[in-house]
DNA sequence: AATAGAAACGGACCCTGGTCCGTTTGGGAC
DNA sequence: GTCCCAAACGGACCAGGGTCCGTTTCTATT
């Protein structure tokens, strides 16, 4: 038996928390209550006035807690934004792991890879400002990126691509990053054109085994 | 005759300002003087205490001018950082346009492309924190990126690559961006490995004409 | 040389992210 | 039910980016 855990297992371990309870073992009641209070408040602010209006003071006030609490729960504004993203991200990851084709399993790998790229692009576009705000000063990080790369690496393996798969996967993901996509959208490039170019790129990478 | 300007002409127009004088036609003497005062001060601070120490107040104080002046000259901290980068960037662009091989002309296109990637990677690593600070909230922008893409697009053309060259060029550049590279370095990936993976990517893109 | 007005100046001021620390509270042990 | 303390709380406080506006300084023009 292999000493390497299966890809499915890796992906599962990397999944974002769908269930709000999945946190530190003994989180005190007040802490848990305030977490959902804050998350709700932040969501409300985003919906009502946009990401820019989500100031740490505003969230604290809207949730009716002290500012210090917001920072203890989420560490920083970027952390809060990441938490906001986490909810939909977890659902999306679920669809990738076990949802219907072509994003989910039961699809030829290339088709699945292309569906993955299209879906990521759409997610990036849909919550560009949240993602930009979630990226701390030291670039993006965290489990979400790890999930994406592992998945792409897996697909590349299935396609028989050889080489430094982890880095190749990142290179494939890079053009779908908020910074790049936002810049292109800002320059008037359409979603369709971005997608077509990315598809082209992916096919070239796959073609050269 | 073509209505499209030559690539050389395009690159020239995109070049960063090497000469300090190349600015608005009638810049007042005091304004010009303060610009170099501020740039010098900022450089000194970077060298002495690192990018993090380059606070707008600190720069103003070190230059002996008011804080408002810093903002009028450079617009924002990101703008100041961009200006700091501009100096070395201009010299580098000069080497790309008319320097010695393999970066400069007189080299087979593929070799030149690979040299370009290696050189960009090294520049990204060398001034990662400056570049991170120069990237405003809305991702990177400005003439530097335009220069890179035009150059890569040009090389791809010479290589006979077909497709959406501008976007393909950006996709090739994306993995060399500060955010991505910093993340990889932070994860313990070596410069050599990043370069190897990028070279692989570039060759795959070129291989599929 | 005098003048006018455009441009630049400077620093007080505001806003927001992030820290600190004295106070309160939840919940396990007895 | 009481006690205890680790954990959580909250808001005063600080630092740094960015704005504003009354004052000063250039420079073109006469």
mmCIF file with all atom_site columns, C-alpha atoms in Angstrom, chain A:
data_model
loop_
_atom_site.group_PDB
_atom_site.id
_atom_site.type_symbol
_atom_site.label_atom_id
_atom_site.label_alt_id
_atom_site.label_comp_id
_atom_site.label_asym_id
_atom_site.label_entity_id
_atom_site.label_seq_id
_atom_site.pdbx_PDB_ins_code
_atom_site.Cartn_x
_atom_site.Cartn_y
_atom_site.Cartn_z
_atom_site.occupancy
_atom_site.B_iso_or_equiv
_atom_site.pdbx_formal_charge
_atom_site.auth_seq_id
_atom_site.auth_comp_id
_atom_site.auth_asym_id
_atom_site.auth_atom_id
_atom_site.pdbx_PDB_model_num
ATOM 1   C CA . UNK A 1 1   ? 0.000   0.000  0.000   1.00 0.00 ? 1   UNK A CA 1
ATOM 2   C CA . UNK A 1 2   ? 1.155   3.495  -0.787  1.00 0.00 ? 2   UNK A CA 1
ATOM 3   C CA . UNK A 1 3   ? 2.422   5.772  1.956   1.00 0.00 ? 3   UNK A CA 1
ATOM 4   C CA . UNK A 1 4   ? 0.831   8.663  0.071   1.00 0.00 ? 4   UNK A CA 1
ATOM 5   C CA . UNK A 1 5   ? -2.787  9.415  0.967   1.00 0.00 ? 5   UNK A CA 1
ATOM 6   C CA . UNK A 1 6   ? -5.241  9.218  -1.899  1.00 0.00 ? 6   UNK A CA 1
ATOM 7   C CA . UNK A 1 7   ? -6.109  12.339 -3.822  1.00 0.00 ? 7   UNK A CA 1
ATOM 8   C CA . UNK A 1 8   ? -9.665  12.102 -2.583  1.00 0.00 ? 8   UNK A CA 1
ATOM 9   C CA . UNK A 1 9   ? -8.398  12.032 0.978   1.00 0.00 ? 9   UNK A CA 1
ATOM 10  C CA . UNK A 1 10  ? -6.115  15.016 0.359   1.00 0.00 ? 10  UNK A CA 1
ATOM 11  C CA . UNK A 1 11  ? -8.912  17.024 -1.161  1.00 0.00 ? 11  UNK A CA 1
ATOM 12  C CA . UNK A 1 12  ? -11.236 16.147 1.685   1.00 0.00 ? 12  UNK A CA 1
ATOM 13  C CA . UNK A 1 13  ? -8.691  17.274 4.244   1.00 0.00 ? 13  UNK A CA 1
ATOM 14  C CA . UNK A 1 14  ? -8.234  20.558 2.432   1.00 0.00 ? 14  UNK A CA 1
ATOM 15  C CA . UNK A 1 15  ? -11.913 21.337 2.205   1.00 0.00 ? 15  UNK A CA 1
ATOM 16  C CA . UNK A 1 16  ? -13.119 24.547 3.724   1.00 0.00 ? 16  UNK A CA 1
ATOM 17  C CA . UNK A 1 17  ? -15.470 24.232 6.672   1.00 0.00 ? 17  UNK A CA 1
ATOM 18  C CA . UNK A 1 18  ? -19.032 23.869 5.508   1.00 0.00 ? 18  UNK A CA 1
ATOM 19  C CA . UNK A 1 19  ? -20.364 23.352 8.989   1.00 0.00 ? 19  UNK A CA 1
ATOM 20  C CA . UNK A 1 20  ? -20.003 26.327 11.298  1.00 0.00 ? 20  UNK A CA 1
ATOM 21  C CA . UNK A 1 21  ? -19.323 23.969 14.223  1.00 0.00 ? 21  UNK A CA 1
ATOM 22  C CA . UNK A 1 22  ? -16.196 22.537 12.679  1.00 0.00 ? 22  UNK A CA 1
ATOM 23  C CA . UNK A 1 23  ? -13.818 24.669 14.687  1.00 0.00 ? 23  UNK A CA 1
ATOM 24  C CA . UNK A 1 24  ? -11.563 24.417 17.689  1.00 0.00 ? 24  UNK A CA 1
ATOM 25  C CA . UNK A 1 25  ? -12.700 21.601 19.994  1.00 0.00 ? 25  UNK A CA 1
ATOM 26  C CA . UNK A 1 26  ? -13.835 23.615 22.998  1.00 0.00 ? 26  UNK A CA 1
ATOM 27  C CA . UNK A 1 27  ? -14.943 26.961 21.713  1.00 0.00 ? 27  UNK A CA 1
ATOM 28  C CA . UNK A 1 28  ? -16.822 28.800 24.383  1.00 0.00 ? 28  UNK A CA 1
ATOM 29  C CA . UNK A 1 29  ? -20.487 29.526 23.853  1.00 0.00 ? 29  UNK A CA 1
ATOM 30  C CA . UNK A 1 30  ? -20.035 33.283 23.762  1.00 0.00 ? 30  UNK A CA 1
ATOM 31  C CA . UNK A 1 31  ? -17.196 32.961 21.294  1.00 0.00 ? 31  UNK A CA 1
ATOM 32  C CA . UNK A 1 32  ? -19.254 30.786 18.961  1.00 0.00 ? 32  UNK A CA 1
ATOM 33  C CA . UNK A 1 33  ? -22.261 33.068 19.277  1.00 0.00 ? 33  UNK A CA 1
ATOM 34  C CA . UNK A 1 34  ? -20.185 36.128 18.458  1.00 0.00 ? 34  UNK A CA 1
ATOM 35  C CA . UNK A 1 35  ? -18.621 34.404 15.454  1.00 0.00 ? 35  UNK A CA 1
ATOM 36  C CA . UNK A 1 36  ? -21.977 33.898 13.783  1.00 0.00 ? 36  UNK A CA 1
ATOM 37  C CA . UNK A 1 37  ? -23.146 37.333 14.918  1.00 0.00 ? 37  UNK A CA 1
ATOM 38  C CA . UNK A 1 38  ? -20.107 38.885 13.235  1.00 0.00 ? 38  UNK A CA 1
ATOM 39  C CA . UNK A 1 39  ? -20.325 36.810 10.097  1.00 0.00 ? 39  UNK A CA 1
ATOM 40  C CA . UNK A 1 40  ? -24.003 37.683 9.715   1.00 0.00 ? 40  UNK A CA 1
ATOM 41  C CA . UNK A 1 41  ? -23.313 41.334 10.292  1.00 0.00 ? 41  UNK A CA 1
ATOM 42  C CA . UNK A 1 42  ? -20.488 41.355 7.764   1.00 0.00 ? 42  UNK A CA 1
ATOM 43  C CA . UNK A 1 43  ? -22.630 39.616 5.175   1.00 0.00 ? 43  UNK A CA 1
ATOM 44  C CA . UNK A 1 44  ? -25.390 42.115 5.729   1.00 0.00 ? 44  UNK A CA 1
ATOM 45  C CA . UNK A 1 45  ? -22.962 44.984 5.221   1.00 0.00 ? 45  UNK A CA 1
ATOM 46  C CA . UNK A 1 46  ? -21.566 43.485 2.037   1.00 0.00 ? 46  UNK A CA 1
ATOM 47  C CA . UNK A 1 47  ? -25.038 42.992 0.597   1.00 0.00 ? 47  UNK A CA 1
ATOM 48  C CA . UNK A 1 48  ? -26.236 46.417 1.603   1.00 0.00 ? 48  UNK A CA 1
ATOM 49  C CA . UNK A 1 49  ? -23.249 48.671 0.910   1.00 0.00 ? 49  UNK A CA 1
ATOM 50  C CA . UNK A 1 50  ? -20.549 46.631 -0.770  1.00 0.00 ? 50  UNK A CA 1
ATOM 51  C CA . UNK A 1 51  ? -17.204 45.325 0.363   1.00 0.00 ? 51  UNK A CA 1
ATOM 52  C CA . UNK A 1 52  ? -15.689 48.766 0.856   1.00 0.00 ? 52  UNK A CA 1
ATOM 53  C CA . UNK A 1 53  ? -18.231 49.482 3.569   1.00 0.00 ? 53  UNK A CA 1
ATOM 54  C CA . UNK A 1 54  ? -17.105 46.473 5.570   1.00 0.00 ? 54  UNK A CA 1
ATOM 55  C CA . UNK A 1 55  ? -14.964 48.306 8.040   1.00 0.00 ? 55  UNK A CA 1
ATOM 56  C CA . UNK A 1 56  ? -13.925 46.571 11.227  1.00 0.00 ? 56  UNK A CA 1
ATOM 57  C CA . UNK A 1 57  ? -15.681 49.154 13.373  1.00 0.00 ? 57  UNK A CA 1
ATOM 58  C CA . UNK A 1 58  ? -18.793 48.927 11.256  1.00 0.00 ? 58  UNK A CA 1
ATOM 59  C CA . UNK A 1 59  ? -18.926 45.151 11.573  1.00 0.00 ? 59  UNK A CA 1
ATOM 60  C CA . UNK A 1 60  ? -18.403 45.337 15.319  1.00 0.00 ? 60  UNK A CA 1
ATOM 61  C CA . UNK A 1 61  ? -21.153 47.919 15.670  1.00 0.00 ? 61  UNK A CA 1
ATOM 62  C CA . UNK A 1 62  ? -23.554 46.052 13.396  1.00 0.00 ? 62  UNK A CA 1
ATOM 63  C CA . UNK A 1 63  ? -22.977 42.879 15.381  1.00 0.00 ? 63  UNK A CA 1
ATOM 64  C CA . UNK A 1 64  ? -23.188 44.704 18.676  1.00 0.00 ? 64  UNK A CA 1
ATOM 65  C CA . UNK A 1 65  ? -19.809 43.571 19.971  1.00 0.00 ? 65  UNK A CA 1
ATOM 66  C CA . UNK A 1 66  ? -16.518 45.280 20.676  1.00 0.00 ? 66  UNK A CA 1
ATOM 67  C CA . UNK A 1 67  ? -13.936 45.870 18.018  1.00 0.00 ? 67  UNK A CA 1
ATOM 68  C CA . UNK A 1 68  ? -11.355 43.773 19.804  1.00 0.00 ? 68  UNK A CA 1
ATOM 69  C CA . UNK A 1 69  ? -13.626 40.783 19.421  1.00 0.00 ? 69  UNK A CA 1
ATOM 70  C CA . UNK A 1 70  ? -13.643 41.069 15.661  1.00 0.00 ? 70  UNK A CA 1
ATOM 71  C CA . UNK A 1 71  ? -9.871  40.921 15.606  1.00 0.00 ? 71  UNK A CA 1
ATOM 72  C CA . UNK A 1 72  ? -9.660  38.075 18.101  1.00 0.00 ? 72  UNK A CA 1
ATOM 73  C CA . UNK A 1 73  ? -12.059 36.009 15.971  1.00 0.00 ? 73  UNK A CA 1
ATOM 74  C CA . UNK A 1 74  ? -10.634 36.739 12.541  1.00 0.00 ? 74  UNK A CA 1
ATOM 75  C CA . UNK A 1 75  ? -7.177  38.137 13.084  1.00 0.00 ? 75  UNK A CA 1
ATOM 76  C CA . UNK A 1 76  ? -7.414  40.852 10.479  1.00 0.00 ? 76  UNK A CA 1
ATOM 77  C CA . UNK A 1 77  ? -9.676  42.330 7.870   1.00 0.00 ? 77  UNK A CA 1
ATOM 78  C CA . UNK A 1 78  ? -8.252  39.914 5.331   1.00 0.00 ? 78  UNK A CA 1
ATOM 79  C CA . UNK A 1 79  ? -9.077  37.063 7.697   1.00 0.00 ? 79  UNK A CA 1
ATOM 80  C CA . UNK A 1 80  ? -12.648 38.252 7.988   1.00 0.00 ? 80  UNK A CA 1
ATOM 81  C CA . UNK A 1 81  ? -12.960 38.459 4.220   1.00 0.00 ? 81  UNK A CA 1
ATOM 82  C CA . UNK A 1 82  ? -11.569 34.971 3.876   1.00 0.00 ? 82  UNK A CA 1
ATOM 83  C CA . UNK A 1 83  ? -14.163 33.752 6.340   1.00 0.00 ? 83  UNK A CA 1
ATOM 84  C CA . UNK A 1 84  ? -16.889 35.430 4.294   1.00 0.00 ? 84  UNK A CA 1
ATOM 85  C CA . UNK A 1 85  ? -15.621 33.686 1.188   1.00 0.00 ? 85  UNK A CA 1
ATOM 86  C CA . UNK A 1 86  ? -15.328 30.389 3.001   1.00 0.00 ? 86  UNK A CA 1
ATOM 87  C CA . UNK A 1 87  ? -19.007 29.667 3.008   1.00 0.00 ? 87  UNK A CA 1
ATOM 88  C CA . UNK A 1 88  ? -19.560 29.681 -0.744  1.00 0.00 ? 88  UNK A CA 1
ATOM 89  C CA . UNK A 1 89  ? -16.095 28.273 -1.322  1.00 0.00 ? 89  UNK A CA 1
ATOM 90  C CA . UNK A 1 90  ? -16.947 25.199 0.712   1.00 0.00 ? 90  UNK A CA 1
ATOM 91  C CA . UNK A 1 91  ? -20.117 24.599 -1.273  1.00 0.00 ? 91  UNK A CA 1
ATOM 92  C CA . UNK A 1 92  ? -18.182 25.010 -4.501  1.00 0.00 ? 92  UNK A CA 1
ATOM 93  C CA . UNK A 1 93  ? -15.480 22.614 -3.387  1.00 0.00 ? 93  UNK A CA 1
ATOM 94  C CA . UNK A 1 94  ? -18.190 20.131 -2.578  1.00 0.00 ? 94  UNK A CA 1
ATOM 95  C CA . UNK A 1 95  ? -19.428 20.368 -6.141  1.00 0.00 ? 95  UNK A CA 1
ATOM 96  C CA . UNK A 1 96  ? -15.924 19.810 -7.459  1.00 0.00 ? 96  UNK A CA 1
ATOM 97  C CA . UNK A 1 97  ? -15.394 16.724 -5.313  1.00 0.00 ? 97  UNK A CA 1
ATOM 98  C CA . UNK A 1 98  ? -18.756 15.065 -5.722  1.00 0.00 ? 98  UNK A CA 1
ATOM 99  C CA . UNK A 1 99  ? -21.049 17.236 -7.774  1.00 0.00 ? 99  UNK A CA 1
ATOM 100 C CA . UNK A 1 100 ? -22.521 16.646 -11.212 1.00 0.00 ? 100 UNK A CA 1
ATOM 101 C CA . UNK A 1 101 ? -20.367 16.651 -14.359 1.00 0.00 ? 101 UNK A CA 1
ATOM 102 C CA . UNK A 1 102 ? -18.546 18.304 -15.915 1.00 0.00 ? 102 UNK A CA 1
ATOM 103 C CA . UNK A 1 103 ? -17.165 19.914 -12.756 1.00 0.00 ? 103 UNK A CA 1
ATOM 104 C CA . UNK A 1 104 ? -17.546 16.812 -10.637 1.00 0.00 ? 104 UNK A CA 1
ATOM 105 C CA . UNK A 1 105 ? -16.217 13.318 -11.252 1.00 0.00 ? 105 UNK A CA 1
ATOM 106 C CA . UNK A 1 106 ? -17.399 11.055 -14.046 1.00 0.00 ? 106 UNK A CA 1
ATOM 107 C CA . UNK A 1 107 ? -16.059 13.290 -16.804 1.00 0.00 ? 107 UNK A CA 1
ATOM 108 C CA . UNK A 1 108 ? -13.036 12.924 -19.069 1.00 0.00 ? 108 UNK A CA 1
ATOM 109 C CA . UNK A 1 109 ? -10.136 14.729 -17.371 1.00 0.00 ? 109 UNK A CA 1
ATOM 110 C CA . UNK A 1 110 ? -9.535  17.379 -20.025 1.00 0.00 ? 110 UNK A CA 1
ATOM 111 C CA . UNK A 1 111 ? -13.178 18.340 -20.143 1.00 0.00 ? 111 UNK A CA 1
ATOM 112 C CA . UNK A 1 112 ? -13.184 18.449 -16.374 1.00 0.00 ? 112 UNK A CA 1
ATOM 113 C CA . UNK A 1 113 ? -10.092 20.631 -16.296 1.00 0.00 ? 113 UNK A CA 1
ATOM 114 C CA . UNK A 1 114 ? -11.644 23.097 -18.690 1.00 0.00 ? 114 UNK A CA 1
ATOM 115 C CA . UNK A 1 115 ? -14.846 23.146 -16.663 1.00 0.00 ? 115 UNK A CA 1
ATOM 116 C CA . UNK A 1 116 ? -12.758 23.787 -13.575 1.00 0.00 ? 116 UNK A CA 1
ATOM 117 C CA . UNK A 1 117 ? -11.059 26.768 -15.190 1.00 0.00 ? 117 UNK A CA 1
ATOM 118 C CA . UNK A 1 118 ? -14.327 28.239 -16.395 1.00 0.00 ? 118 UNK A CA 1
ATOM 119 C CA . UNK A 1 119 ? -15.892 27.825 -13.001 1.00 0.00 ? 119 UNK A CA 1
ATOM 120 C CA . UNK A 1 120 ? -12.961 29.381 -11.182 1.00 0.00 ? 120 UNK A CA 1
ATOM 121 C CA . UNK A 1 121 ? -12.946 32.304 -13.570 1.00 0.00 ? 121 UNK A CA 1
ATOM 122 C CA . UNK A 1 122 ? -16.614 32.904 -12.900 1.00 0.00 ? 122 UNK A CA 1
ATOM 123 C CA . UNK A 1 123 ? -16.092 32.732 -9.180  1.00 0.00 ? 123 UNK A CA 1
ATOM 124 C CA . UNK A 1 124 ? -13.196 35.160 -9.410  1.00 0.00 ? 124 UNK A CA 1
ATOM 125 C CA . UNK A 1 125 ? -15.283 37.594 -11.403 1.00 0.00 ? 125 UNK A CA 1
ATOM 126 C CA . UNK A 1 126 ? -18.296 37.207 -9.162  1.00 0.00 ? 126 UNK A CA 1
ATOM 127 C CA . UNK A 1 127 ? -16.494 38.072 -5.952  1.00 0.00 ? 127 UNK A CA 1
ATOM 128 C CA . UNK A 1 128 ? -13.487 39.954 -7.203  1.00 0.00 ? 128 UNK A CA 1
ATOM 129 C CA . UNK A 1 129 ? -13.583 42.652 -4.590  1.00 0.00 ? 129 UNK A CA 1
ATOM 130 C CA . UNK A 1 130 ? -14.032 40.225 -1.723  1.00 0.00 ? 130 UNK A CA 1
ATOM 131 C CA . UNK A 1 131 ? -11.087 38.199 -2.961  1.00 0.00 ? 131 UNK A CA 1
ATOM 132 C CA . UNK A 1 132 ? -8.956  41.286 -3.397  1.00 0.00 ? 132 UNK A CA 1
ATOM 133 C CA . UNK A 1 133 ? -9.760  42.270 0.166   1.00 0.00 ? 133 UNK A CA 1
ATOM 134 C CA . UNK A 1 134 ? -9.056  38.744 1.377   1.00 0.00 ? 134 UNK A CA 1
ATOM 135 C CA . UNK A 1 135 ? -5.565  38.734 -0.090  1.00 0.00 ? 135 UNK A CA 1
ATOM 136 C CA . UNK A 1 136 ? -3.318  39.972 2.672   1.00 0.00 ? 136 UNK A CA 1
ATOM 137 C CA . UNK A 1 137 ? -0.205  42.024 1.995   1.00 0.00 ? 137 UNK A CA 1
ATOM 138 C CA . UNK A 1 138 ? 1.786   38.850 1.489   1.00 0.00 ? 138 UNK A CA 1
ATOM 139 C CA . UNK A 1 139 ? -0.267  37.680 -1.451  1.00 0.00 ? 139 UNK A CA 1
ATOM 140 C CA . UNK A 1 140 ? -2.912  35.043 -1.192  1.00 0.00 ? 140 UNK A CA 1
ATOM 141 C CA . UNK A 1 141 ? -2.458  31.952 0.870   1.00 0.00 ? 141 UNK A CA 1
ATOM 142 C CA . UNK A 1 142 ? -4.501  29.513 2.828   1.00 0.00 ? 142 UNK A CA 1
ATOM 143 C CA . UNK A 1 143 ? -6.242  26.272 2.150   1.00 0.00 ? 143 UNK A CA 1
ATOM 144 C CA . UNK A 1 144 ? -8.315  27.381 -0.815  1.00 0.00 ? 144 UNK A CA 1
ATOM 145 C CA . UNK A 1 145 ? -5.298  27.719 -3.086  1.00 0.00 ? 145 UNK A CA 1
ATOM 146 C CA . UNK A 1 146 ? -3.980  24.394 -1.849  1.00 0.00 ? 146 UNK A CA 1
ATOM 147 C CA . UNK A 1 147 ? -7.254  22.760 -2.755  1.00 0.00 ? 147 UNK A CA 1
ATOM 148 C CA . UNK A 1 148 ? -7.195  24.150 -6.260  1.00 0.00 ? 148 UNK A CA 1
ATOM 149 C CA . UNK A 1 149 ? -3.634  23.123 -6.934  1.00 0.00 ? 149 UNK A CA 1
ATOM 150 C CA . UNK A 1 150 ? -4.088  19.609 -5.620  1.00 0.00 ? 150 UNK A CA 1
ATOM 151 C CA . UNK A 1 151 ? -7.133  19.174 -7.781  1.00 0.00 ? 151 UNK A CA 1
ATOM 152 C CA . UNK A 1 152 ? -5.467  20.483 -10.925 1.00 0.00 ? 152 UNK A CA 1
ATOM 153 C CA . UNK A 1 153 ? -2.377  18.420 -10.240 1.00 0.00 ? 153 UNK A CA 1
ATOM 154 C CA . UNK A 1 154 ? -4.615  15.397 -9.962  1.00 0.00 ? 154 UNK A CA 1
ATOM 155 C CA . UNK A 1 155 ? -6.273  16.111 -13.278 1.00 0.00 ? 155 UNK A CA 1
ATOM 156 C CA . UNK A 1 156 ? -2.911  16.662 -14.946 1.00 0.00 ? 156 UNK A CA 1
ATOM 157 C CA . UNK A 1 157 ? -1.757  13.305 -13.620 1.00 0.00 ? 157 UNK A CA 1
ATOM 158 C CA . UNK A 1 158 ? -4.809  11.620 -15.062 1.00 0.00 ? 158 UNK A CA 1
ATOM 159 C CA . UNK A 1 159 ? -4.039  13.282 -18.371 1.00 0.00 ? 159 UNK A CA 1
ATOM 160 C CA . UNK A 1 160 ? -0.576  11.785 -18.359 1.00 0.00 ? 160 UNK A CA 1
ATOM 161 C CA . UNK A 1 161 ? 1.185   15.103 -18.134 1.00 0.00 ? 161 UNK A CA 1
ATOM 162 C CA . UNK A 1 162 ? 4.711   14.798 -16.813 1.00 0.00 ? 162 UNK A CA 1
ATOM 163 C CA . UNK A 1 163 ? 6.922   17.371 -15.146 1.00 0.00 ? 163 UNK A CA 1
ATOM 164 C CA . UNK A 1 164 ? 6.775   19.464 -11.999 1.00 0.00 ? 164 UNK A CA 1
ATOM 165 C CA . UNK A 1 165 ? 3.045   19.029 -11.604 1.00 0.00 ? 165 UNK A CA 1
ATOM 166 C CA . UNK A 1 166 ? 2.543   21.147 -8.474  1.00 0.00 ? 166 UNK A CA 1
ATOM 167 C CA . UNK A 1 167 ? 4.179   24.156 -10.046 1.00 0.00 ? 167 UNK A CA 1
ATOM 168 C CA . UNK A 1 168 ? 2.607   23.517 -13.409 1.00 0.00 ? 168 UNK A CA 1
ATOM 169 C CA . UNK A 1 169 ? -0.756  23.508 -11.682 1.00 0.00 ? 169 UNK A CA 1
ATOM 170 C CA . UNK A 1 170 ? 0.010   26.831 -10.019 1.00 0.00 ? 170 UNK A CA 1
ATOM 171 C CA . UNK A 1 171 ? 1.109   28.277 -13.320 1.00 0.00 ? 171 UNK A CA 1
ATOM 172 C CA . UNK A 1 172 ? -2.201  27.239 -14.808 1.00 0.00 ? 172 UNK A CA 1
ATOM 173 C CA . UNK A 1 173 ? -4.063  28.784 -11.904 1.00 0.00 ? 173 UNK A CA 1
ATOM 174 C CA . UNK A 1 174 ? -2.106  32.037 -11.901 1.00 0.00 ? 174 UNK A CA 1
ATOM 175 C CA . UNK A 1 175 ? -3.901  33.683 -14.848 1.00 0.00 ? 175 UNK A CA 1
ATOM 176 C CA . UNK A 1 176 ? -7.210  33.125 -13.035 1.00 0.00 ? 176 UNK A CA 1
ATOM 177 C CA . UNK A 1 177 ? -6.091  35.033 -9.977  1.00 0.00 ? 177 UNK A CA 1
ATOM 178 C CA . UNK A 1 178 ? -7.979  38.143 -8.899  1.00 0.00 ? 178 UNK A CA 1
ATOM 179 C CA . UNK A 1 179 ? -5.139  40.526 -9.608  1.00 0.00 ? 179 UNK A CA 1
ATOM 180 C CA . UNK A 1 180 ? -4.702  39.319 -13.175 1.00 0.00 ? 180 UNK A CA 1
ATOM 181 C CA . UNK A 1 181 ? -8.369  38.916 -14.001 1.00 0.00 ? 181 UNK A CA 1
ATOM 182 C CA . UNK A 1 182 ? -9.306  42.280 -12.509 1.00 0.00 ? 182 UNK A CA 1
ATOM 183 C CA . UNK A 1 183 ? -6.623  43.966 -14.520 1.00 0.00 ? 183 UNK A CA 1
ATOM 184 C CA . UNK A 1 184 ? -7.886  42.387 -17.718 1.00 0.00 ? 184 UNK A CA 1
ATOM 185 C CA . UNK A 1 185 ? -11.510 43.213 -17.003 1.00 0.00 ? 185 UNK A CA 1
ATOM 186 C CA . UNK A 1 186 ? -10.434 46.754 -16.227 1.00 0.00 ? 186 UNK A CA 1
ATOM 187 C CA . UNK A 1 187 ? -8.741  46.882 -19.610 1.00 0.00 ? 187 UNK A CA 1
ATOM 188 C CA . UNK A 1 188 ? -11.990 45.943 -21.285 1.00 0.00 ? 188 UNK A CA 1
ATOM 189 C CA . UNK A 1 189 ? -11.241 42.293 -21.953 1.00 0.00 ? 189 UNK A CA 1
ATOM 190 C CA . UNK A 1 190 ? -14.396 40.202 -21.888 1.00 0.00 ? 190 UNK A CA 1
ATOM 191 C CA . UNK A 1 191 ? -14.989 37.159 -19.737 1.00 0.00 ? 191 UNK A CA 1
ATOM 192 C CA . UNK A 1 192 ? -15.344 35.063 -22.890 1.00 0.00 ? 192 UNK A CA 1
ATOM 193 C CA . UNK A 1 193 ? -12.021 36.161 -24.256 1.00 0.00 ? 193 UNK A CA 1
ATOM 194 C CA . UNK A 1 194 ? -10.245 35.449 -20.965 1.00 0.00 ? 194 UNK A CA 1
ATOM 195 C CA . UNK A 1 195 ? -11.828 32.032 -20.850 1.00 0.00 ? 195 UNK A CA 1
ATOM 196 C CA . UNK A 1 196 ? -10.908 31.242 -24.446 1.00 0.00 ? 196 UNK A CA 1
ATOM 197 C CA . UNK A 1 197 ? -7.300  32.221 -23.844 1.00 0.00 ? 197 UNK A CA 1
ATOM 198 C CA . UNK A 1 198 ? -7.124  30.156 -20.691 1.00 0.00 ? 198 UNK A CA 1
ATOM 199 C CA . UNK A 1 199 ? -8.644  27.157 -22.447 1.00 0.00 ? 199 UNK A CA 1
ATOM 200 C CA . UNK A 1 200 ? -6.044  27.535 -25.144 1.00 0.00 ? 200 UNK A CA 1
ATOM 201 C CA . UNK A 1 201 ? -3.296  27.646 -22.540 1.00 0.00 ? 201 UNK A CA 1
ATOM 202 C CA . UNK A 1 202 ? -4.586  24.564 -20.750 1.00 0.00 ? 202 UNK A CA 1
ATOM 203 C CA . UNK A 1 203 ? -4.789  22.629 -23.981 1.00 0.00 ? 203 UNK A CA 1
ATOM 204 C CA . UNK A 1 204 ? -1.232  23.555 -24.880 1.00 0.00 ? 204 UNK A CA 1
ATOM 205 C CA . UNK A 1 205 ? 0.008   22.411 -21.503 1.00 0.00 ? 205 UNK A CA 1
ATOM 206 C CA . UNK A 1 206 ? -1.818  19.134 -21.809 1.00 0.00 ? 206 UNK A CA 1
ATOM 207 C CA . UNK A 1 207 ? -0.790  18.598 -25.399 1.00 0.00 ? 207 UNK A CA 1
ATOM 208 C CA . UNK A 1 208 ? 2.899   18.573 -24.525 1.00 0.00 ? 208 UNK A CA 1
ATOM 209 C CA . UNK A 1 209 ? 2.785   15.554 -22.306 1.00 0.00 ? 209 UNK A CA 1
#
